[in-house]
mmCIF file of C-alpha atoms in Angstrom:
data_model
loop_
_atom_site.group_PDB
_atom_site.id
_atom_site.type_symbol
_atom_site.label_atom_id
_atom_site.label_comp_id
_atom_site.label_asym_id
_atom_site.label_seq_id
_atom_site.Cartn_x
_atom_site.Cartn_y
_atom_site.Cartn_z
ATOM 1 C CA GLY A 23 125.287 144.877 69.906
ATOM 2 C CA THR A 24 121.613 146.151 68.453
ATOM 3 C CA ALA A 25 118.044 145.968 70.229
ATOM 4 C CA PHE A 26 115.115 146.560 68.302
ATOM 5 C CA THR A 27 113.970 146.583 64.567
ATOM 6 C CA GLY A 28 115.836 149.159 62.557
ATOM 7 C CA CYS A 29 119.136 149.547 64.302
ATOM 8 C CA ASP A 30 120.777 146.602 62.587
ATOM 9 C CA ILE A 31 121.105 148.964 59.744
ATOM 10 C CA LEU A 32 124.081 150.739 62.171
ATOM 11 C CA ALA A 33 125.905 147.500 61.384
ATOM 12 C CA LYS A 34 125.391 147.665 57.624
ATOM 13 C CA CYS A 35 126.815 151.331 57.814
ATOM 14 C CA LEU A 36 129.462 150.508 59.790
ATOM 15 C CA GLU A 37 130.685 147.773 57.348
ATOM 16 C CA HIS A 38 130.803 150.590 54.526
ATOM 17 C CA CYS A 39 132.708 152.599 56.837
ATOM 18 C CA GLU A 40 135.589 149.653 57.014
ATOM 19 C CA GLN A 41 135.565 150.052 53.328
ATOM 20 C CA ALA A 42 136.068 153.575 53.087
ATOM 21 C CA TRP A 43 138.344 153.749 55.869
ATOM 22 C CA LEU A 44 140.713 151.516 54.146
ATOM 23 C CA GLU A 45 140.136 152.876 50.861
ATOM 24 C CA PHE A 46 140.713 156.578 52.154
ATOM 25 C CA PHE A 47 143.003 156.271 54.714
ATOM 26 C CA GLY A 48 145.251 153.079 53.851
ATOM 27 C CA ALA A 49 144.404 151.553 57.569
ATOM 28 C CA SER A 50 141.927 148.834 58.477
ATOM 29 C CA CYS A 51 139.627 148.741 61.176
ATOM 30 C CA THR A 52 136.561 146.344 61.854
ATOM 31 C CA PHE A 53 133.398 146.528 63.443
ATOM 32 C CA ASP A 54 132.013 143.222 64.550
ATOM 33 C CA MET A 55 128.281 142.703 65.495
ATOM 34 C CA LYS A 56 128.048 140.696 68.291
ATOM 35 C CA PHE A 57 124.424 140.604 68.924
ATOM 36 C CA GLY A 58 120.910 141.332 67.740
ATOM 37 C CA CYS A 59 117.759 141.607 69.736
ATOM 38 C CA GLU A 60 114.349 141.628 68.620
ATOM 39 C CA VAL A 61 111.016 140.307 70.171
ATOM 40 C CA VAL A 62 109.254 139.729 66.755
ATOM 41 C CA GLU A 63 109.909 136.089 65.711
ATOM 42 C CA ASP A 64 109.791 137.087 61.340
ATOM 43 C CA LYS A 65 112.387 139.917 62.502
ATOM 44 C CA ARG A 66 114.618 137.854 64.203
ATOM 45 C CA LYS A 67 114.591 135.456 61.256
ATOM 46 C CA PHE A 68 115.438 138.697 58.971
ATOM 47 C CA LEU A 69 118.187 139.684 61.277
ATOM 48 C CA HIS A 70 119.566 135.909 60.698
ATOM 49 C CA THR A 71 119.129 136.597 56.786
ATOM 50 C CA GLN A 72 120.638 139.767 56.917
ATOM 51 C CA PHE A 73 123.533 138.770 59.297
ATOM 52 C CA PRO A 74 124.196 135.268 58.706
ATOM 53 C CA GLU A 75 127.297 135.175 60.708
ATOM 54 C CA LEU A 76 125.693 137.216 63.929
ATOM 55 C CA PRO A 77 126.547 134.644 66.578
ATOM 56 C CA CYS A 78 123.725 135.611 68.910
ATOM 57 C CA ILE A 79 120.141 136.889 68.542
ATOM 58 C CA TYR A 80 118.162 137.336 71.485
ATOM 59 C CA GLU A 81 114.502 137.795 71.676
ATOM 60 C CA ARG A 82 113.700 139.811 75.013
ATOM 61 C CA VAL A 83 115.623 143.217 75.804
ATOM 62 C CA GLU A 84 114.629 142.617 79.399
ATOM 63 C CA ASP A 85 116.745 139.953 79.666
ATOM 64 C CA LEU A 86 119.704 141.308 78.339
ATOM 65 C CA SER A 87 119.197 143.491 81.375
ATOM 66 C CA GLN A 88 120.367 140.317 83.384
ATOM 67 C CA LEU A 89 123.283 139.782 81.171
ATOM 68 C CA SER A 90 122.275 136.359 80.328
ATOM 69 C CA ALA A 91 119.455 135.395 77.800
ATOM 70 C CA TYR A 92 118.583 132.571 75.554
ATOM 71 C CA ASN A 93 120.400 132.635 72.138
ATOM 72 C CA GLY A 94 118.384 131.781 69.414
ATOM 73 C CA VAL A 95 121.269 131.130 67.096
ATOM 74 C CA LYS A 96 123.064 128.468 69.476
ATOM 75 C CA GLU A 97 119.857 127.490 71.150
ATOM 76 C CA ASN A 98 121.251 127.793 74.598
ATOM 77 C CA MET A 99 121.191 129.841 77.366
ATOM 78 C CA GLU A 100 124.702 132.322 77.886
ATOM 79 C CA VAL A 101 126.070 135.436 79.232
ATOM 80 C CA VAL A 102 125.197 138.195 76.758
ATOM 81 C CA PRO A 103 128.711 139.632 75.220
ATOM 82 C CA HIS A 104 130.032 143.069 76.326
ATOM 83 C CA VAL A 105 129.940 145.132 73.655
ATOM 84 C CA CYS A 106 131.615 148.993 73.151
ATOM 85 C CA GLY A 107 128.518 150.378 70.965
ATOM 86 C CA PHE A 108 124.984 149.630 71.343
ATOM 87 C CA ALA A 109 122.104 150.761 69.479
ATOM 88 C CA ALA A 110 118.424 150.848 70.285
ATOM 89 C CA GLY A 111 115.267 151.796 69.087
ATOM 90 C CA PHE A 112 112.754 150.911 71.630
ATOM 91 C CA THR A 113 109.007 150.682 71.045
ATOM 92 C CA CYS A 114 107.292 153.904 70.076
ATOM 93 C CA ARG A 115 103.760 152.396 69.624
ATOM 94 C CA SER A 116 102.833 154.341 72.935
ATOM 95 C CA ARG A 117 103.610 157.630 71.572
ATOM 96 C CA SER A 118 103.082 156.979 67.757
ATOM 97 C CA PRO A 119 101.037 159.939 65.794
ATOM 98 C CA SER A 120 99.438 156.338 64.599
ATOM 99 C CA ASN A 121 98.246 155.572 68.010
ATOM 100 C CA SER A 122 94.704 157.157 68.841
ATOM 101 C CA SER A 123 96.054 156.756 72.573
ATOM 102 C CA ALA A 124 99.358 158.421 71.960
ATOM 103 C CA ALA A 125 98.320 161.905 73.971
ATOM 104 C CA LYS A 126 97.666 159.760 77.318
ATOM 105 C CA ASN A 127 100.764 158.242 76.754
ATOM 106 C CA LYS A 128 102.921 161.880 77.016
ATOM 107 C CA GLY A 129 105.370 160.790 79.804
ATOM 108 C CA CYS A 130 105.494 156.867 79.404
ATOM 109 C CA ILE A 131 109.128 156.963 78.981
ATOM 110 C CA ARG A 132 109.820 158.900 82.526
ATOM 111 C CA ALA A 133 106.838 156.682 84.176
ATOM 112 C CA GLY A 134 107.880 153.240 82.571
ATOM 113 C CA SER A 135 104.663 152.568 81.656
ATOM 114 C CA ASP A 136 103.062 151.278 78.413
ATOM 115 C CA SER A 137 105.135 149.297 75.847
ATOM 116 C CA SER A 138 107.528 152.297 75.106
ATOM 117 C CA GLY A 139 107.997 153.109 78.657
ATOM 118 C CA LYS A 140 108.737 149.553 79.510
ATOM 119 C CA ALA A 141 111.065 148.670 76.448
ATOM 120 C CA PHE A 142 113.066 152.008 77.210
ATOM 121 C CA HIS A 143 113.411 150.626 81.107
ATOM 122 C CA ALA A 144 114.758 147.443 79.832
ATOM 123 C CA THR A 145 117.227 149.258 77.352
ATOM 124 C CA GLN A 146 118.062 151.627 80.024
ATOM 125 C CA GLN A 147 118.935 148.754 82.836
ATOM 126 C CA TYR A 148 121.047 146.978 80.126
ATOM 127 C CA ILE A 149 123.223 150.190 79.582
ATOM 128 C CA GLU A 150 123.732 150.909 83.198
ATOM 129 C CA LYS A 151 125.100 147.537 83.849
ATOM 130 C CA SER A 152 126.873 146.749 80.724
ATOM 131 C CA ARG A 153 128.332 150.172 80.188
ATOM 132 C CA PRO A 154 129.110 150.436 76.757
ATOM 133 C CA GLU A 155 131.570 153.001 75.516
ATOM 134 C CA TRP A 156 128.837 154.511 73.187
ATOM 135 C CA VAL A 157 125.037 154.353 72.607
ATOM 136 C CA LEU A 158 122.888 155.214 69.847
ATOM 137 C CA LEU A 159 119.007 155.905 70.548
ATOM 138 C CA GLU A 160 116.649 156.250 67.614
ATOM 139 C CA ASN A 161 112.843 156.929 67.787
ATOM 140 C CA ILE A 162 110.103 158.917 66.637
ATOM 141 C CA THR A 163 109.191 163.020 66.849
ATOM 142 C CA PRO A 164 107.187 163.173 69.745
ATOM 143 C CA LEU A 165 109.838 161.341 71.821
ATOM 144 C CA LEU A 166 111.982 164.104 71.144
ATOM 145 C CA GLN A 167 110.160 166.997 72.231
ATOM 146 C CA ASP A 168 111.581 169.210 74.827
ATOM 147 C CA GLY A 169 110.383 170.393 77.689
ATOM 148 C CA PRO A 170 110.983 170.108 81.753
ATOM 149 C CA ASP A 171 108.582 166.925 82.016
ATOM 150 C CA SER A 172 109.293 165.460 78.468
ATOM 151 C CA ASP A 173 110.533 161.825 77.931
ATOM 152 C CA SER A 174 113.549 163.678 75.922
ATOM 153 C CA THR A 175 114.269 165.569 79.101
ATOM 154 C CA TYR A 176 114.293 162.176 81.316
ATOM 155 C CA ILE A 177 116.424 160.651 78.877
ATOM 156 C CA LYS A 178 119.129 163.666 78.865
ATOM 157 C CA GLU A 179 118.961 163.891 82.750
ATOM 158 C CA TRP A 180 119.035 159.498 83.200
ATOM 159 C CA PHE A 181 122.403 159.646 80.696
ATOM 160 C CA ALA A 182 124.025 162.721 82.667
ATOM 161 C CA SER A 183 123.329 161.020 86.014
ATOM 162 C CA ILE A 184 125.170 157.867 84.819
ATOM 163 C CA GLY A 185 128.108 160.405 83.734
ATOM 164 C CA SER A 186 127.443 160.284 80.078
ATOM 165 C CA ALA A 187 126.814 163.075 77.549
ATOM 166 C CA CYS A 188 123.810 162.921 75.335
ATOM 167 C CA GLU A 189 123.011 164.721 72.292
#
């Protein structure tokens, strides 16, 4: 499953891995994208165009954490399917260098404040409840800066607290 724009590229990469695995190792493997989640309507349409066989496109990551959400493809409420892997790139507007208020939003992930922090906490709740085998989070450089009170440190500590490794 994926949440937020850009993470769907992972599915395209895995499709190429399937082909390479067969070519180099003579063995088949498959990766199925079970769902995408995107709040912006035009981006949901893009997901549907890029992945016409995608069975589920959800709108709000907050709904994923409830493990049931409105599926825009089937136009119904349903249980969010379990996935082995989950990729998310929660919104970065709060800390983006293009945001003139970025400095005051330092620590927004830890605090769960502003759009970035709220989106991360919803993502965090989904991960805690669904427990995928692996998670890939991507974001902007300011969120990756280490330090005792940094957002990066908070994310690493959180993964450790749920018994997961974080690199």
